[in-house]
Short mmCIF file of C-alpha atoms in Angstrom, two decimals:
data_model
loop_
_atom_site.label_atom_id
_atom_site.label_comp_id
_atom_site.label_asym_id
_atom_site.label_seq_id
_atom_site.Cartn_x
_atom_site.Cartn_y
_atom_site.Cartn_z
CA UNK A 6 -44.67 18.75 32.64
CA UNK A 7 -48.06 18.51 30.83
CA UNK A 8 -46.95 19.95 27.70
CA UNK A 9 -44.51 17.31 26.70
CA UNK A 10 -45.08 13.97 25.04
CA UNK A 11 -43.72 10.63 26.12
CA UNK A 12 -43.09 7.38 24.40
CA UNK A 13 -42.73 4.31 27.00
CA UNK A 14 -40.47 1.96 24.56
CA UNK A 15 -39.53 -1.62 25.96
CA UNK A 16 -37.99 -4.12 23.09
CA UNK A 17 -36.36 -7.55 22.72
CA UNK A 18 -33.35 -7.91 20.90
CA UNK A 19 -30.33 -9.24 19.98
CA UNK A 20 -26.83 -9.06 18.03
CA UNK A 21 -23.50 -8.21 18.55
CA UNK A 22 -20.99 -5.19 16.94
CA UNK A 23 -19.82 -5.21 14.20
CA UNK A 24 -23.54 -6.64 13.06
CA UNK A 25 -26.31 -4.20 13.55
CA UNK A 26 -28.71 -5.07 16.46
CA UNK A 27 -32.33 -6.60 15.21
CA UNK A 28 -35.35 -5.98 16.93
CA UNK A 29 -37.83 -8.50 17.66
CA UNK A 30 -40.16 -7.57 19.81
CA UNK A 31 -41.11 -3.77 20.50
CA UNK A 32 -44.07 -1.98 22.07
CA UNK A 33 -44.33 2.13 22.54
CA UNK A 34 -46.89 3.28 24.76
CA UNK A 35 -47.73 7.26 25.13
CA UNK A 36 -47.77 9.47 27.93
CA UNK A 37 -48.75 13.03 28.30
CA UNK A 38 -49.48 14.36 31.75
CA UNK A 39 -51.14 11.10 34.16
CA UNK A 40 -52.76 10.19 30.64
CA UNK A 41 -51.36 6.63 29.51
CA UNK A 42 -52.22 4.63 26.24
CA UNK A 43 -50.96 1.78 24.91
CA UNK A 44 -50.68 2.59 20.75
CA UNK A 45 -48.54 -0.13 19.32
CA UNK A 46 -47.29 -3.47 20.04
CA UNK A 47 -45.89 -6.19 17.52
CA UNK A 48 -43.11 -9.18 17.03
CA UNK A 49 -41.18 -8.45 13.85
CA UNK A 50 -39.25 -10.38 11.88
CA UNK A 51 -35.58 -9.83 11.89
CA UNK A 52 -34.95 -11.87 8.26
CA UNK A 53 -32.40 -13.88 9.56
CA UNK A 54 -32.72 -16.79 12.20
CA UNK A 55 -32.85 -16.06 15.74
CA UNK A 56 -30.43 -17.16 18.60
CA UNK A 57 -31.47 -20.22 20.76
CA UNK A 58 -31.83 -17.83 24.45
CA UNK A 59 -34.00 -15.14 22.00
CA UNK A 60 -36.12 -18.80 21.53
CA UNK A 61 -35.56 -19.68 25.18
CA UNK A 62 -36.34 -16.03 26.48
CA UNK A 63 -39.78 -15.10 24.52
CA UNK A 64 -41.26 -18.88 22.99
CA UNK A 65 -40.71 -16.98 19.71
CA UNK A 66 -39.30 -19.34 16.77
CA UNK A 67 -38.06 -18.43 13.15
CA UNK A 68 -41.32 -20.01 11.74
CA UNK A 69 -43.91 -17.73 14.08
CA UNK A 70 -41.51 -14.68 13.03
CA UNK A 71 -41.68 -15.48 9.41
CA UNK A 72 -45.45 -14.73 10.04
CA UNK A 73 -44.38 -11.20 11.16
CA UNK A 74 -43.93 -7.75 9.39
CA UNK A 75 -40.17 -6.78 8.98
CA UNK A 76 -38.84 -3.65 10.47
CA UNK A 77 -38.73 -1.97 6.91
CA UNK A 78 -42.69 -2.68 6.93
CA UNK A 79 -43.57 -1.52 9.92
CA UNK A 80 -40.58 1.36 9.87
CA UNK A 81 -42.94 5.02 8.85
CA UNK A 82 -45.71 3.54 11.52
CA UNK A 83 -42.80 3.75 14.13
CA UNK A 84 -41.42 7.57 13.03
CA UNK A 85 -45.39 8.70 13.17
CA UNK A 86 -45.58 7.34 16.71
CA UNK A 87 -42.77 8.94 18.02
CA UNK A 88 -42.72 12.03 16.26
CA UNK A 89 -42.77 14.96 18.58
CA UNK A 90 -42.18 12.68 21.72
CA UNK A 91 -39.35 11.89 23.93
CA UNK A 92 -38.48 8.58 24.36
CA UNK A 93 -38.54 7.36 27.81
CA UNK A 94 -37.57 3.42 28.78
CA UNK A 95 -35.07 1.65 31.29
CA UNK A 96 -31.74 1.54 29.48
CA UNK A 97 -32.97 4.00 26.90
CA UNK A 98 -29.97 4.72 25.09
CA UNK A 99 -29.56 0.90 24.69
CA UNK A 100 -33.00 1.36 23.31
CA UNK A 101 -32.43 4.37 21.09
CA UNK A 102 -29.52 2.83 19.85
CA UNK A 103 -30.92 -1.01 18.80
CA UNK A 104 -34.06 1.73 16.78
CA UNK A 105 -30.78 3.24 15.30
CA UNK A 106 -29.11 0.52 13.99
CA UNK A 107 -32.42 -0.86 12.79
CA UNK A 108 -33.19 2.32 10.33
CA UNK A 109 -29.06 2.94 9.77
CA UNK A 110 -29.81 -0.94 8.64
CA UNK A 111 -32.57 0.68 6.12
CA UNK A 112 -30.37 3.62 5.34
CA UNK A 113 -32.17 6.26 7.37
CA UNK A 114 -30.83 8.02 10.55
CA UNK A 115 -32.84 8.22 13.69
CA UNK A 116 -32.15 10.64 16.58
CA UNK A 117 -34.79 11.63 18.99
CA UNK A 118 -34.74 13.24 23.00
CA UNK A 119 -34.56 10.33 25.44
CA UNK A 120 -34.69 9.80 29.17
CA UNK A 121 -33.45 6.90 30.69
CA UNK A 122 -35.53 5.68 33.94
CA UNK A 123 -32.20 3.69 35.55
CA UNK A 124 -30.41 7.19 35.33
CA UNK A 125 -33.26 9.47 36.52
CA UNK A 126 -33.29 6.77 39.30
CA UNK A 127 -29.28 7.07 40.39
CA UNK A 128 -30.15 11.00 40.30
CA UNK A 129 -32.92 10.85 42.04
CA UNK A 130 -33.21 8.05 44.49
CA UNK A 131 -29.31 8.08 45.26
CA UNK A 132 -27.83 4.83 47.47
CA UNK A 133 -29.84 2.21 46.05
CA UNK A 134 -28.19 -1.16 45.79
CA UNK A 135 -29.59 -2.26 42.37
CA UNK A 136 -31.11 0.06 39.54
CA UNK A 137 -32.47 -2.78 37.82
CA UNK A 138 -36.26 -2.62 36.78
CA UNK A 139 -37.23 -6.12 38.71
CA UNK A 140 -35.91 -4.34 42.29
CA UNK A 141 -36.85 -0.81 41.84
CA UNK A 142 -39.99 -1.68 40.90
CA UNK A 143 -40.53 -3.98 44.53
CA UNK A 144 -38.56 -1.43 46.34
CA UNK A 145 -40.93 1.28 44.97
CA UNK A 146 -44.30 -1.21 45.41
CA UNK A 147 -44.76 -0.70 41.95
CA UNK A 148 -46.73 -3.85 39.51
CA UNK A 149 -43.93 -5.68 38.11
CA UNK A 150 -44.77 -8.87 35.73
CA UNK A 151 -41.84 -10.61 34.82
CA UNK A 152 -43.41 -11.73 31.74
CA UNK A 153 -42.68 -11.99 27.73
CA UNK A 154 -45.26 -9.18 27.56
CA UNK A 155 -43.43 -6.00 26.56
CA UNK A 156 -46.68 -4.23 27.03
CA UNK A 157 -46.71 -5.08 31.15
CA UNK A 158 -42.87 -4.09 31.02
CA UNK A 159 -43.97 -0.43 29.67
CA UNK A 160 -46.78 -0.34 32.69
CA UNK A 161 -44.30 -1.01 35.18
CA UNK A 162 -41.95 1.73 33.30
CA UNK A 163 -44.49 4.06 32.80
CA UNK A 164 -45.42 4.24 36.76
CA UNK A 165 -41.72 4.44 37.43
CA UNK A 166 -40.75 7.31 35.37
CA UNK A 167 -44.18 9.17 36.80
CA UNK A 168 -42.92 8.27 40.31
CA UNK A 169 -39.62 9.59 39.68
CA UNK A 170 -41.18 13.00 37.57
CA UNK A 171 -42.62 13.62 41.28
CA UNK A 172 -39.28 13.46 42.90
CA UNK A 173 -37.94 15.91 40.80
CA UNK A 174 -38.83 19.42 41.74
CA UNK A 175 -39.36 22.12 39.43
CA UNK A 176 -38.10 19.33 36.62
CA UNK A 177 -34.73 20.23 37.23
CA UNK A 178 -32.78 17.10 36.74
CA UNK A 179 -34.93 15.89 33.79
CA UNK A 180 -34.54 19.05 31.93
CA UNK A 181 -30.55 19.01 32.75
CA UNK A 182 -31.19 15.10 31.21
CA UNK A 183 -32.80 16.96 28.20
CA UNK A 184 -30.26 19.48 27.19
CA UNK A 185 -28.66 19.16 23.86
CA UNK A 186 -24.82 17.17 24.11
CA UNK A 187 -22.40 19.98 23.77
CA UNK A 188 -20.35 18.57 21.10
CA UNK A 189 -16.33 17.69 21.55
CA UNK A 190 -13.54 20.00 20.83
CA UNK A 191 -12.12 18.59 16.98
CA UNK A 192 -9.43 20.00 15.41
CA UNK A 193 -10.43 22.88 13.18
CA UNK A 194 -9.89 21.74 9.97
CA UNK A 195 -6.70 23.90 8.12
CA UNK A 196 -7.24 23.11 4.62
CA UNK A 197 -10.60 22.31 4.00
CA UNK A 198 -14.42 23.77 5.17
CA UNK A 199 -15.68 22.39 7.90
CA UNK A 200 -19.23 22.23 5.79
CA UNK A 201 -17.84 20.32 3.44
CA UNK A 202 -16.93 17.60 5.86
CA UNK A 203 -20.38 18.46 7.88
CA UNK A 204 -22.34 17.39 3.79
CA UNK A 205 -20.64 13.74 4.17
CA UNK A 206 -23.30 10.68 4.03
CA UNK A 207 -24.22 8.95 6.90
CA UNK A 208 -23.80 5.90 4.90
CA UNK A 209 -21.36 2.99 4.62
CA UNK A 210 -18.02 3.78 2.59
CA UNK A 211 -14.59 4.18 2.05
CA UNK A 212 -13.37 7.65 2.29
CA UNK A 213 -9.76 9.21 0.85
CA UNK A 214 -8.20 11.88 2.54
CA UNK A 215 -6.04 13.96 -0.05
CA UNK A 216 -2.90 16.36 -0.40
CA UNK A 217 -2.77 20.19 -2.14
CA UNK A 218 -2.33 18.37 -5.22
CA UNK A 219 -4.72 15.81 -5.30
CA UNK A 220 -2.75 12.71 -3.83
CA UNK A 221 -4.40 10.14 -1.57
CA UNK A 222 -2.54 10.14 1.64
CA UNK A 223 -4.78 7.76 3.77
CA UNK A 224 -7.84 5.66 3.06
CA UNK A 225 -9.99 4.07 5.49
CA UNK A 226 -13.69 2.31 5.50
CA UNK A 227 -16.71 3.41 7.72
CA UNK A 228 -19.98 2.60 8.81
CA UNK A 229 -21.17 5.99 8.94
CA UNK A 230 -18.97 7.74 6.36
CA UNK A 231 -19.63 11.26 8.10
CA UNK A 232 -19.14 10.38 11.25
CA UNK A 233 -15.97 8.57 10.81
CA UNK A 234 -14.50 11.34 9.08
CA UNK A 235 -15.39 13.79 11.83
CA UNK A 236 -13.50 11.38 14.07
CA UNK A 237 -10.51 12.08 12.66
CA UNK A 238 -10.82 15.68 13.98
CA UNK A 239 -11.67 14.84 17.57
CA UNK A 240 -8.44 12.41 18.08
CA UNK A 241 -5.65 14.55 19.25
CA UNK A 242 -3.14 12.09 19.10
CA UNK A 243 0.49 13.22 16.89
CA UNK A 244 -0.46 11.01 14.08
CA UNK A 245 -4.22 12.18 13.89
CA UNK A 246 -2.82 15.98 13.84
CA UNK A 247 -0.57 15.26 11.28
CA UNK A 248 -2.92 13.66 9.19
CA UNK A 249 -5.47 16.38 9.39
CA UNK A 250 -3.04 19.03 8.72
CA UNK A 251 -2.10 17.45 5.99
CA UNK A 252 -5.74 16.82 4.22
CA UNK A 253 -7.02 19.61 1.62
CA UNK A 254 -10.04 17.14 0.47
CA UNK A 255 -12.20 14.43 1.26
CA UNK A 256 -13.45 12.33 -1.32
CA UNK A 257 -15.94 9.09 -0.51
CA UNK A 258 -17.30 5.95 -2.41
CA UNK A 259 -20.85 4.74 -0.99
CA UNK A 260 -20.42 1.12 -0.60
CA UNK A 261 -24.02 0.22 0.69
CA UNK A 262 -22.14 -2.59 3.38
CA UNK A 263 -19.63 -2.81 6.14
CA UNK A 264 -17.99 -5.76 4.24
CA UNK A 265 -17.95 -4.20 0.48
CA UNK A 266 -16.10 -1.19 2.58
CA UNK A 267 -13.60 -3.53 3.91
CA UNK A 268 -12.43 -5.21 0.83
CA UNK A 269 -12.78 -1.65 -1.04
CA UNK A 270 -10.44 -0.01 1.58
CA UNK A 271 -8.18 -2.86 1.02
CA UNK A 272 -7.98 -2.90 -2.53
CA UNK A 273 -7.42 0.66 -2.40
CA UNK A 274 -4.17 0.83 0.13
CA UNK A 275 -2.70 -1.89 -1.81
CA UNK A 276 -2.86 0.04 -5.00
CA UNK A 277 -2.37 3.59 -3.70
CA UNK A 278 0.38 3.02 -0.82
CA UNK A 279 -0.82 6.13 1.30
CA UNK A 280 1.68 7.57 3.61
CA UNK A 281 -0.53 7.08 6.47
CA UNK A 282 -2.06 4.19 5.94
CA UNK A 283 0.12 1.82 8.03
CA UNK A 284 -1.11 -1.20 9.84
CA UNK A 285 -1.98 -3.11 6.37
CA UNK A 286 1.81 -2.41 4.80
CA UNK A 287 3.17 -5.11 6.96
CA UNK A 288 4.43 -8.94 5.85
CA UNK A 289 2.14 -10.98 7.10
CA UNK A 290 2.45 -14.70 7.70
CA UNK A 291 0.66 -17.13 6.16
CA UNK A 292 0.31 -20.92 5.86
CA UNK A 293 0.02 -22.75 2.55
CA UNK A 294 -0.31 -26.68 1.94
CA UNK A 295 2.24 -27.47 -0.91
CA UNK A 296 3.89 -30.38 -2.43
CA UNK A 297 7.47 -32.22 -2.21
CA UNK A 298 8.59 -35.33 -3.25
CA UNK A 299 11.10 -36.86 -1.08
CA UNK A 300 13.96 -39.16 -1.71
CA UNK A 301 12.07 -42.33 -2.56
CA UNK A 302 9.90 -40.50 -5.31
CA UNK A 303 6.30 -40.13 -2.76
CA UNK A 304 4.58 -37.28 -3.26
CA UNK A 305 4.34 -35.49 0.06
CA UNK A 306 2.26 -32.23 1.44
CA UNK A 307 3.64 -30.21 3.77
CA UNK A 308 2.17 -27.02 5.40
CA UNK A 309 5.01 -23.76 5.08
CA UNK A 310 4.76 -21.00 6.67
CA UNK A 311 5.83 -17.81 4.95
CA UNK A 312 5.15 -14.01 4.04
CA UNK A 313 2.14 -13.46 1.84
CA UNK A 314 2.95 -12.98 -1.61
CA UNK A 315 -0.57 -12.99 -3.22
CA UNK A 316 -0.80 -16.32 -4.62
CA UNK A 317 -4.06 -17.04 -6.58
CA UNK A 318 -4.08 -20.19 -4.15
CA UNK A 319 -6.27 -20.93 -0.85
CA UNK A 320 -4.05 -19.31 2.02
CA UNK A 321 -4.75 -20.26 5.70
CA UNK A 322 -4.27 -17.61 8.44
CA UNK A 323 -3.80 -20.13 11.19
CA UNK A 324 -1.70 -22.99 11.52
CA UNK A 325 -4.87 -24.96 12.37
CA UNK A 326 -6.90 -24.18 9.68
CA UNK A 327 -4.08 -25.53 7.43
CA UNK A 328 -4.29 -28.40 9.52
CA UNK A 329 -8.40 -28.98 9.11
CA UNK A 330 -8.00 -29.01 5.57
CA UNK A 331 -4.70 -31.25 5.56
CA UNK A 332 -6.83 -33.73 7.49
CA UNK A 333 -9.69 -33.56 4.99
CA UNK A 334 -7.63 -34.13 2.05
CA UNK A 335 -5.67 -37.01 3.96
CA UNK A 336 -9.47 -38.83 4.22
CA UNK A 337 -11.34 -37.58 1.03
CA UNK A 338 -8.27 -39.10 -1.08
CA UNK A 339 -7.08 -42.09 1.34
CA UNK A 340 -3.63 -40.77 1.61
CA UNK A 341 -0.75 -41.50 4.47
CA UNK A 342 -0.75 -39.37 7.23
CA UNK A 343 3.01 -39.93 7.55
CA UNK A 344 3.38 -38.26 3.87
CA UNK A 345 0.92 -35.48 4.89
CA UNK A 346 2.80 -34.61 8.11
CA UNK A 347 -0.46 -35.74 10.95
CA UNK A 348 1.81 -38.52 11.75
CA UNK A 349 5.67 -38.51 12.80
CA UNK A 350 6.25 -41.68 13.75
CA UNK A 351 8.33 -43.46 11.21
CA UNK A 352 6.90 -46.93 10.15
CA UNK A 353 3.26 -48.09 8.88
CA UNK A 354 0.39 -46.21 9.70
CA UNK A 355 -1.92 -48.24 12.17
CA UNK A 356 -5.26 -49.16 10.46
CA UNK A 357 -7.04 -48.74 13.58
CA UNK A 358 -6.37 -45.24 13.76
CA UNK A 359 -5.99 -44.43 9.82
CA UNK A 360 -8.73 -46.27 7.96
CA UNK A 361 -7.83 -44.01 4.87
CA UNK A 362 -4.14 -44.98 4.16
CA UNK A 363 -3.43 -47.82 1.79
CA UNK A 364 0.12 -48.87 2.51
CA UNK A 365 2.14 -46.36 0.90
CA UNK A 366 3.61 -46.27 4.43
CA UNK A 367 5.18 -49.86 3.97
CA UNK A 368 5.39 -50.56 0.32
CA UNK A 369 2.10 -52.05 -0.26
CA UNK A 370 0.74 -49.57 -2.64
CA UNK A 371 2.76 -48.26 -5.35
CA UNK A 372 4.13 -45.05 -5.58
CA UNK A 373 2.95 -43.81 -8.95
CA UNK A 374 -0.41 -44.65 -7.70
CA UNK A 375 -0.08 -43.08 -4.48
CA UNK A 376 1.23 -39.87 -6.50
CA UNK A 377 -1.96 -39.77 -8.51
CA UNK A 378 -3.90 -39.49 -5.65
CA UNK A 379 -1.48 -36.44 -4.21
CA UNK A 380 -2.02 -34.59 -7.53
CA UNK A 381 -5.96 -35.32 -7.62
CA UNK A 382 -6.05 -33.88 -3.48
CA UNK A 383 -3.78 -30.74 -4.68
CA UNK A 384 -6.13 -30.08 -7.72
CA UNK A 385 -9.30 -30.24 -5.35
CA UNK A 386 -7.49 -28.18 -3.32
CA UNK A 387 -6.83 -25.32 -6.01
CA UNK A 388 -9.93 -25.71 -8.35
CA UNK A 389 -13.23 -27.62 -6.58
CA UNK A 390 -13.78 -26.61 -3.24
CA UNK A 391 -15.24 -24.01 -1.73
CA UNK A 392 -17.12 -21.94 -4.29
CA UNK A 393 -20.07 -19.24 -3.17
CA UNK A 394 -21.15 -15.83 -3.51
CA UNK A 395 -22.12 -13.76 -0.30
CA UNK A 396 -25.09 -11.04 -0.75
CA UNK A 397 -25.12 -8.07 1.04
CA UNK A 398 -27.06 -4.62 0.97
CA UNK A 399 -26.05 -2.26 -2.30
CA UNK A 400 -25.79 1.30 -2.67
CA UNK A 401 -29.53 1.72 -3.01
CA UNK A 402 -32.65 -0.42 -2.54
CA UNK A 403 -33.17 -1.15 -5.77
CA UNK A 404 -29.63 -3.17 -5.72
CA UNK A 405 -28.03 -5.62 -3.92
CA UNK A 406 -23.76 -6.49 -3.42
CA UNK A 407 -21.76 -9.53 -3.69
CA UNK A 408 -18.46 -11.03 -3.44
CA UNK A 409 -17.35 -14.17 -4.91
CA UNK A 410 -14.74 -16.73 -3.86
CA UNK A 411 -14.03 -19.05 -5.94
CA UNK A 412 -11.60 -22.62 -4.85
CA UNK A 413 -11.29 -20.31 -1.52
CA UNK A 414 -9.79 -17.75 -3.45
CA UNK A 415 -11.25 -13.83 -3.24
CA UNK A 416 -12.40 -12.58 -6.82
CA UNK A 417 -13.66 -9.30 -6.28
CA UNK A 418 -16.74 -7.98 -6.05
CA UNK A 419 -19.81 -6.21 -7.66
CA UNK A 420 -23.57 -4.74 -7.51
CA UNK A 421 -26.84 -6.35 -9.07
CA UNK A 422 -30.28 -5.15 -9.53
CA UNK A 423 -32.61 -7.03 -7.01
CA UNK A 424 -34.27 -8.26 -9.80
CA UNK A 425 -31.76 -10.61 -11.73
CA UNK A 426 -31.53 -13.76 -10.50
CA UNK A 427 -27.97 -15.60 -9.97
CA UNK A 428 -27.11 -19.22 -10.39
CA UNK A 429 -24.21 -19.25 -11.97
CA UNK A 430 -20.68 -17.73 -11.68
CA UNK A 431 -21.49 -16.90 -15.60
CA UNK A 432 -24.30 -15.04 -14.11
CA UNK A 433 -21.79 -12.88 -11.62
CA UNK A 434 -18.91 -11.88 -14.88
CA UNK A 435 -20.65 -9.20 -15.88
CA UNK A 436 -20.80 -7.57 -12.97
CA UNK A 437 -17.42 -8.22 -11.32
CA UNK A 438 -14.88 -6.12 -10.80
CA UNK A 439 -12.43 -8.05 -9.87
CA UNK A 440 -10.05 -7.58 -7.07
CA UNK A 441 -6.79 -9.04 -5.74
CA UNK A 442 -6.96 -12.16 -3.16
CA UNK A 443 -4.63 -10.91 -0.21
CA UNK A 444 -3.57 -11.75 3.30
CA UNK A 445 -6.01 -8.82 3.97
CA UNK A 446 -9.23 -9.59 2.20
CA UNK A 447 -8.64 -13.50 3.14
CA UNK A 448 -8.89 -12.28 6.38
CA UNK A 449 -12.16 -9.98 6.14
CA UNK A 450 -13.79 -12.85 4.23
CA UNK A 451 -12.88 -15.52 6.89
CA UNK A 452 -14.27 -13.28 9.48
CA UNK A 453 -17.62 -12.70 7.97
CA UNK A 454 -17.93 -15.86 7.16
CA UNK A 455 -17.22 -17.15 10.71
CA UNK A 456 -19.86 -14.48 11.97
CA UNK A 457 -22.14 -14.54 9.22
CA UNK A 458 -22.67 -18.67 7.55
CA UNK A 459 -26.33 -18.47 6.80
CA UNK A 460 -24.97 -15.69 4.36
CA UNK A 461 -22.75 -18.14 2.45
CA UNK A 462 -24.00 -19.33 -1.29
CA UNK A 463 -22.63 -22.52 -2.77
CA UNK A 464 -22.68 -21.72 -6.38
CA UNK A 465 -21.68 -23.73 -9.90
CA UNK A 466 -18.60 -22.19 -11.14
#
């Protein structure tokens, strides 16, 4: 098979869906024929802080990766290399993928041939117990270092896949590997050319399907705007056919990120009601802290459970997150965990276990006082905690997104240039466009969050 060109690929990585996978270590070595060379080997820094078993697995740190180019840096040297080449590793569409999501990460696509040694291996050396590289490689006597060193990992790769290019006679089974996917069966679209829908980005969005006259009849956010849509017509199920069938247009919105998509699509359905946008036209429940006085006059807070009605106040999705921030309040503002509900049992709090409460419990402090402190704990509650801004990719390079929650409530969202600088909310008004806080975006922002906290930006409001 002299006349084609290899690219022996091993990497290090790590990340989990929905984030995109980052690439820390990565070495390609060439192969054409029994010619091998090593051509390019480097760490590279992900821009974001690296898991403790990435630390534990390679001795890397975030201060020696600092030191490193970025993937966007080192990006065109990786497209010369494997231009014209096939890529061949163990796991390679693992490996093609994590290169994917790296350049999908930069706004590019990537797609090149590949050939993966563990399946050439099942093919070709049938009845093994274990495909994995450390035991095919001592099954096969073949130098295995089990060693940080991605560029040993692409020797021992490199002999394997040569091994297993002798096994196969007249390159049958790797040229059956090679042949292009033969795409799935969609359904043709009705209404609209298939081009059209073929000329969608690859970029994250929202997209609106649309009626004969113009009417958005379902919304929904994407990734990959393009290849969402085309999803649509692959998914036979009634509701997908009926959608389809009905759709005379596509229209899109580039977002630049995952998360702007989110709270766009939301925004959208809740102002636009499609017909076949279902799942977020239910009544949710919530929990919200409020206050009640009860028959002696003490102010008390109670956590209620009820639909969502888009209150411009902090909403908890969980029971126990209510709880968390019942039992801050109760410490930050010394108040009686019998009025705030953490304690049932009727008499005085015990000191040993409530530090905090100062004898509202038992008459010793004064109601009117005690009240104060309610009302001080409520307006902390609705107007002082938990302001930040999270940044995230824009539409272009040259811009940069963000959404803004202010006293835990959403305010919508907006694009900067990378070049103004933000300390302020003053600094954000501009270039909001604000949004509606909902059970929906509450929950998209609590989930990033939760994924994402070195993205979080305490900021003066």
């Amino acid at each position: 098979m002299p006349e084609r060109k290899f690219a022996i690929i091993s990497m290090t990585t790590f990340g989990y869906k929905p984030n995109p996978l980052r690439i820390v270590q990565l070495t390609i070595s060439k192969l054409k024929g029994n010619y091998y060379e090593p051509v390019f080997s480097t760490n590279i820094n992900p821009e974001e802080r690296i898991p403790n078993y990435i630390q534990q697995k390679t001795g890397l740190s975030d201060s020696i990766l600092l030191q490193e180019p970025t993937f966007s840096e080192i990006a065109n040297t990786i497209l010369k290399e494997l231009e014209d080449h096939i890529l061949v590793g163990h796991n390679a569409s693992f490996l093609h993928h994590a290169l994917q999501s790296e350049f999908k990460y930069l706004g590019y696509s990537f797609k090149i041939p590949q050939l993966c040694t563990l399946r050439l291996a099942k093919k070709l050396i049938p009845n093994m117990t274990n495909y994995e590289l450390p035991y095919l490689t001592s099954v096969l006597n073949i130098p295995f270092l089990a060693s940080n060193d991605m560029s040993d990992t692409n020797v021992s790769v490199s002999i394997l896949f040569q091994r297993l290019m002798a096994l196969d006679e007249n390159e049958i089974v790797i040229s059956k590997f090679l042949e292009p996917k033969v795409e799935k069966e969609h359904i043709a679209p009705k209404n609209i050319e298939y081009q059209k829908l073929n000329a969608l980005p690859n970029t994250p969005g929202i997209y609106k399907f649309q009626n004969q006259v113009g009417e958005v009849i379902y919304v929904g956010k994407a990734k990959d705007i393009k290849k969402r849509v085309l999803s649509h017509f692959y998914n036979f199920s009634e509701k997908e056919i009926a959608l389809c069938n009905a759709t005379y247009h596509v229209d899109y919105e580039p977002t630049g990120s995952e998360l702007i998509a989110l709270l766009r699509e939301a925004d959208l359905i809740d102002k636009l009601d499609p017909p076949f946008n279902y799942i977020q036209k239910k009544s949710y429940i919530t929990y919200h802290i409020t206050p009640q006085k009860n028959k002696k006059g003490v102010l008390q807070l109670k956590i209620e459970r009820r639909p969502f009605q888009h209150s411009p106040t902090e909403i908890f999705l969980k029971r126990g997150d209510a709880i968390k921030r019942l039992i801050e309040l109760t410490k930050k503002f010394r108040l009686c965990p019998l009025q705030t509900g953490l304690k049932s049992k009727l008499g005085r709090c015990t000191h040993d276990e409530y530090m905090e409460c100062d004898g509202v419990c038992s008459g010793e402090e004064e109601i009117g006082l005690y009240n104060v402190k309610v009302e001080k704990a409520l307006d902390f509650l609705n107007n002082e905690n938990d302001n930040y801004v999270v940044f995230e990719k824009g539409r272009s390079k040259e811009e940069r997104s963000f959404v803004l929650i202010l006293h835990g409530v959403y305010q919508g969202y907006g694009f900067l240039d990378n070049s103004q600088s933000v300390s302020s909310v003053e600094d954000l008004k501009d270039m909001l466009d604000p949004k509606k806080h909902s059970y929906h975006t509450a929950m998209i922002i609590s989930s990033y969050t939760k994924r994402n906290p070195w993205k979080i930006k305490p900021i003066n409001s």
